Amino acid sequence: MNQSLENTRAPRLIFLDTETTGNDMAKDRLCQVCYKTSDGIFKGYFKPPVPVSIKAMSITNITNKMLEDKEAFKDSAMKKDLEALLADGILVAHNAKFDCAILEAEGMSIPRRICTFRVARHLDPENKIPEYNLSYLRYYLDLNVEDAYAHDAEGDVKVLWALFERLLSKMTKDGLTAAPDESEPRSEAEREEKAIAEMLDVSSRPSLFKLFNFGKYKDKKIEEVVKTDRDYLQWMLDRKIEDGSQDEDWIHTLEHYLKN
């Protein structure tokens, strides 16, 4: 992304990642926040109202002892700063639904968001990329990111920014649903603005998967599996609904293929 454009673009983009006490959006809370704007990178640790799980500690290396003297996020200056930024800015996150749910649990509102997870899927219609987690995309796309360590909010934000830059470049060049009228040349800033608008739209809708990336039908097309083993898809859908799954992408996908 053109740095001068980033500095002047309105609305402002806020690249954000959280580290949390666990992976349950309904129960777990944040313990580390990092975000990046054109003004720099800002980060902080916070004492959550629930303890960090052993599993989360093993991934992030953030312990309850490290947080015992930290302030609560809801009382922090960072929360106030973020609220001001997000009032007229756009949050950018990987699997944005999770980070937004975690922030909303702290009483925050996120009016607009871009999910790089969904945008990456959108720009890979043939499912050539095996996985879409942030670390995998970093190396699959050979993103040039220095001093970034996985499962650390600051490191993830650096990778997130580089991924967004790559996705925006691709969408600006060849990913727009409507090409600009040749009689009306569009500046780079205008094309980026249109690409960001499309990213917002893509991020607002569940993804439609084409391949299974797990289980007995790994790497098989879902449209083919539904013809030979419809009961398997129905079983998956029933399980996700019964378990109260938060995986709206898979629920949307299964419902789509089962009704067609």
XYZ file of C-alpha atoms in Angstrom:
260
model
C 0.000 0.000 0.000
C 1.279 3.430 -0.890
C 2.425 4.956 2.422
C 1.436 8.481 1.386
C -2.056 7.218 0.561
C -2.276 5.518 3.952
C -1.423 8.784 5.679
C -4.110 10.745 3.843
C -6.845 8.148 3.402
C -10.218 8.753 4.982
C -11.630 6.870 6.749
C -8.656 5.719 8.760
C -7.766 2.032 8.851
C -7.047 0.459 12.235
C -5.152 -2.850 12.017
C -5.833 -4.771 15.221
C -5.177 -8.073 16.947
C -6.057 -9.345 20.391
C -4.677 -12.136 22.526
C -7.267 -13.675 24.804
C -7.857 -15.982 27.746
C -9.136 -18.678 25.367
C -10.978 -19.235 22.096
C -14.602 -19.042 23.239
C -16.037 -15.748 21.991
C -18.909 -15.976 24.471
C -16.800 -16.558 27.593
C -13.184 -15.520 27.062
C -11.787 -12.000 27.328
C -8.837 -10.044 26.020
C -5.510 -9.792 27.814
C -3.383 -8.109 25.129
C -4.283 -5.609 22.426
C -2.168 -4.193 19.652
C -3.245 -1.902 16.853
C -1.550 -0.016 14.054
C -2.553 3.213 12.348
C -0.596 5.629 10.189
C 0.577 7.169 13.492
C 2.372 4.025 14.641
C 1.888 0.814 16.630
C 0.198 0.837 20.043
C -0.001 -2.125 22.424
C -0.857 -3.029 25.975
C -1.480 -5.873 28.420
C -4.627 -5.926 30.549
C -5.980 -7.928 33.473
C -9.004 -9.884 32.252
C -12.044 -10.635 34.430
C -11.518 -14.374 33.830
C -8.236 -16.304 34.156
C -6.042 -17.161 31.181
C -6.450 -20.841 30.346
C -3.472 -23.171 30.344
C -4.067 -23.797 26.643
C -3.948 -20.069 25.893
C -0.767 -19.686 27.960
C 0.882 -22.469 25.971
C 0.158 -20.576 22.745
C 0.749 -16.932 23.703
C 3.136 -17.274 26.670
C 0.949 -14.765 28.518
C 0.412 -15.907 32.113
C -1.967 -14.793 34.833
C 1.015 -13.687 36.909
C 2.115 -11.331 34.125
C -1.305 -9.674 34.202
C -2.082 -9.495 37.913
C -0.877 -5.881 38.277
C -2.298 -4.627 34.962
C -5.372 -2.423 34.690
C -8.636 -3.671 33.230
C -9.113 -2.827 29.565
C -12.516 -1.242 30.221
C -10.827 1.398 32.402
C -7.869 2.035 30.095
C -6.839 4.990 27.972
C -6.333 2.560 25.084
C -10.030 1.704 25.087
C -10.943 5.394 24.865
C -8.425 5.949 22.066
C -9.738 2.957 20.133
C -13.339 4.054 20.557
C -12.478 7.441 19.081
C -10.660 5.850 16.135
C -13.374 3.301 15.404
C -16.177 5.863 15.512
C -15.334 6.920 11.959
C -12.593 4.451 11.015
C -12.481 0.879 9.730
C -11.214 -2.021 11.822
C -9.032 -4.492 9.916
C -8.525 -7.919 11.513
C -7.949 -11.536 10.523
C -11.059 -13.520 11.431
C -12.576 -10.186 12.426
C -15.659 -11.803 13.925
C -13.584 -13.099 16.836
C -11.742 -9.852 17.614
C -14.942 -7.838 17.264
C -16.789 -10.141 19.671
C -13.946 -9.799 22.164
C -14.002 -5.990 21.895
C -17.791 -5.902 22.111
C -17.544 -7.877 25.368
C -15.647 -4.841 26.681
C -18.535 -2.567 25.729
C -17.082 -1.339 22.445
C -18.893 -0.781 19.155
C -17.289 -1.585 15.791
C -19.408 0.016 13.050
C -17.226 -1.095 10.123
C -14.790 -3.946 9.733
C -12.667 -5.674 7.112
C -11.889 -9.357 7.620
C -8.705 -10.326 5.775
C -9.614 -13.999 6.292
C -12.771 -13.581 4.202
C -11.108 -11.292 1.666
C -8.307 -13.826 1.132
C -10.892 -16.543 0.470
C -12.794 -14.233 -1.889
C -9.654 -13.636 -3.946
C -8.969 -17.380 -4.191
C -12.121 -18.653 -5.958
C -10.446 -21.911 -7.030
C -9.331 -22.739 -3.480
C -5.676 -22.988 -4.466
C -4.512 -21.903 -1.004
C -4.664 -24.888 1.398
C -5.131 -22.846 4.588
C -6.117 -19.280 5.436
C -4.825 -18.756 8.945
C -2.596 -15.708 9.309
C 0.696 -17.532 9.823
C 0.092 -19.833 6.854
C -0.747 -16.924 4.544
C 2.374 -15.105 5.707
C 4.619 -17.834 4.342
C 2.431 -19.004 1.464
C 2.371 -15.466 0.044
C 6.003 -14.851 1.037
C 5.139 -11.655 2.897
C 8.179 -9.641 3.882
C 7.673 -9.008 7.605
C 10.522 -8.443 10.054
C 10.460 -9.038 13.814
C 7.015 -10.625 13.808
C 6.315 -13.599 16.047
C 3.176 -15.729 15.866
C 0.591 -15.527 18.670
C 1.914 -12.169 19.827
C -0.498 -9.314 19.143
C 2.202 -6.957 17.845
C 3.733 -9.594 15.585
C 0.323 -10.555 14.249
C -0.527 -6.919 13.526
C 2.650 -6.547 11.467
C 1.733 -9.624 9.433
C -1.873 -8.440 9.189
C -0.779 -5.111 7.709
C 1.451 -6.844 5.150
C -1.355 -9.251 4.227
C -3.841 -6.406 3.815
C -1.361 -4.582 1.581
C -1.067 -7.660 -0.646
C -4.826 -8.239 -0.779
C -5.555 -4.586 -1.500
C -2.999 -4.562 -4.306
C -4.549 -7.666 -5.866
C -8.086 -6.398 -5.534
C -7.153 -2.966 -6.884
C -5.520 -4.519 -9.945
C -7.803 -7.383 -10.840
C -10.255 -8.186 -8.079
C -12.894 -5.495 -8.516
C -16.263 -6.749 -9.668
C -16.627 -3.788 -12.021
C -13.638 -2.447 -13.932
C -13.358 1.335 -14.253
C -14.725 2.899 -17.418
C -11.815 3.354 -19.817
C -13.162 6.792 -20.721
C -12.884 7.851 -17.091
C -9.366 7.107 -15.804
C -9.403 6.373 -12.093
C -6.564 7.457 -9.836
C -4.815 4.979 -7.554
C -6.535 6.543 -4.556
C -9.961 6.169 -6.187
C -9.294 2.547 -7.108
C -8.136 1.806 -3.560
C -11.290 3.440 -2.211
C -13.442 1.200 -4.409
C -11.425 -1.878 -3.409
C -11.854 -1.066 0.285
C -15.607 -0.671 -0.249
C -15.682 -4.127 -1.824
C -13.604 -5.544 1.036
C -16.205 -4.198 3.464
C -18.957 -5.887 1.483
C -17.113 -9.221 1.275
C -16.385 -9.065 5.011
C -20.054 -8.563 5.854
C -21.121 -11.893 4.317
C -20.314 -15.496 5.318
C -17.767 -17.266 3.129
C -18.889 -20.072 0.834
C -16.368 -22.913 0.938
C -15.797 -25.122 -2.099
C -13.513 -27.810 -0.674
C -13.292 -29.815 2.517
C -9.952 -29.143 4.189
C -10.399 -31.802 6.877
C -11.873 -35.217 7.561
C -12.556 -38.144 5.274
C -13.345 -35.878 2.318
C -10.285 -33.662 2.654
C -9.513 -31.839 -0.631
C -12.805 -33.028 -2.159
C -15.280 -30.587 -3.706
C -18.309 -30.102 -1.491
C -20.620 -29.965 -4.508
C -19.477 -33.493 -5.412
C -19.674 -34.873 -1.879
C -23.281 -33.717 -1.453
C -24.237 -35.872 -4.457
C -22.771 -39.055 -2.976
C -23.007 -38.515 0.782
C -25.679 -35.943 1.513
C -26.210 -37.430 4.964
C -22.647 -36.484 5.932
C -23.276 -32.801 5.206
C -26.591 -32.917 7.040
C -24.886 -34.562 10.019
C -22.227 -31.832 10.071
C -24.852 -29.097 9.927
C -26.958 -30.677 12.669
C -23.902 -31.019 14.914
C -22.878 -27.388 14.453
C -26.382 -26.137 15.188
C -26.813 -28.411 18.220
C -23.421 -27.376 19.615
C -24.230 -23.674 19.217
C -21.342 -23.316 16.794
C -20.081 -19.815 16.066
C -18.713 -20.954 12.704
C -21.167 -19.094 10.489
C -19.045 -19.706 7.370
C -19.437 -23.487 7.581
C -23.095 -23.266 8.565
C -23.733 -21.019 5.552
C -21.779 -23.377 3.277
C -23.561 -26.523 4.430
C -26.985 -24.912 4.162
C -26.123 -23.661 0.662
C -25.163 -27.078 -0.711
C -27.949 -28.950 1.056
C -30.684 -26.768 -0.410
C -29.313 -26.880 -3.971
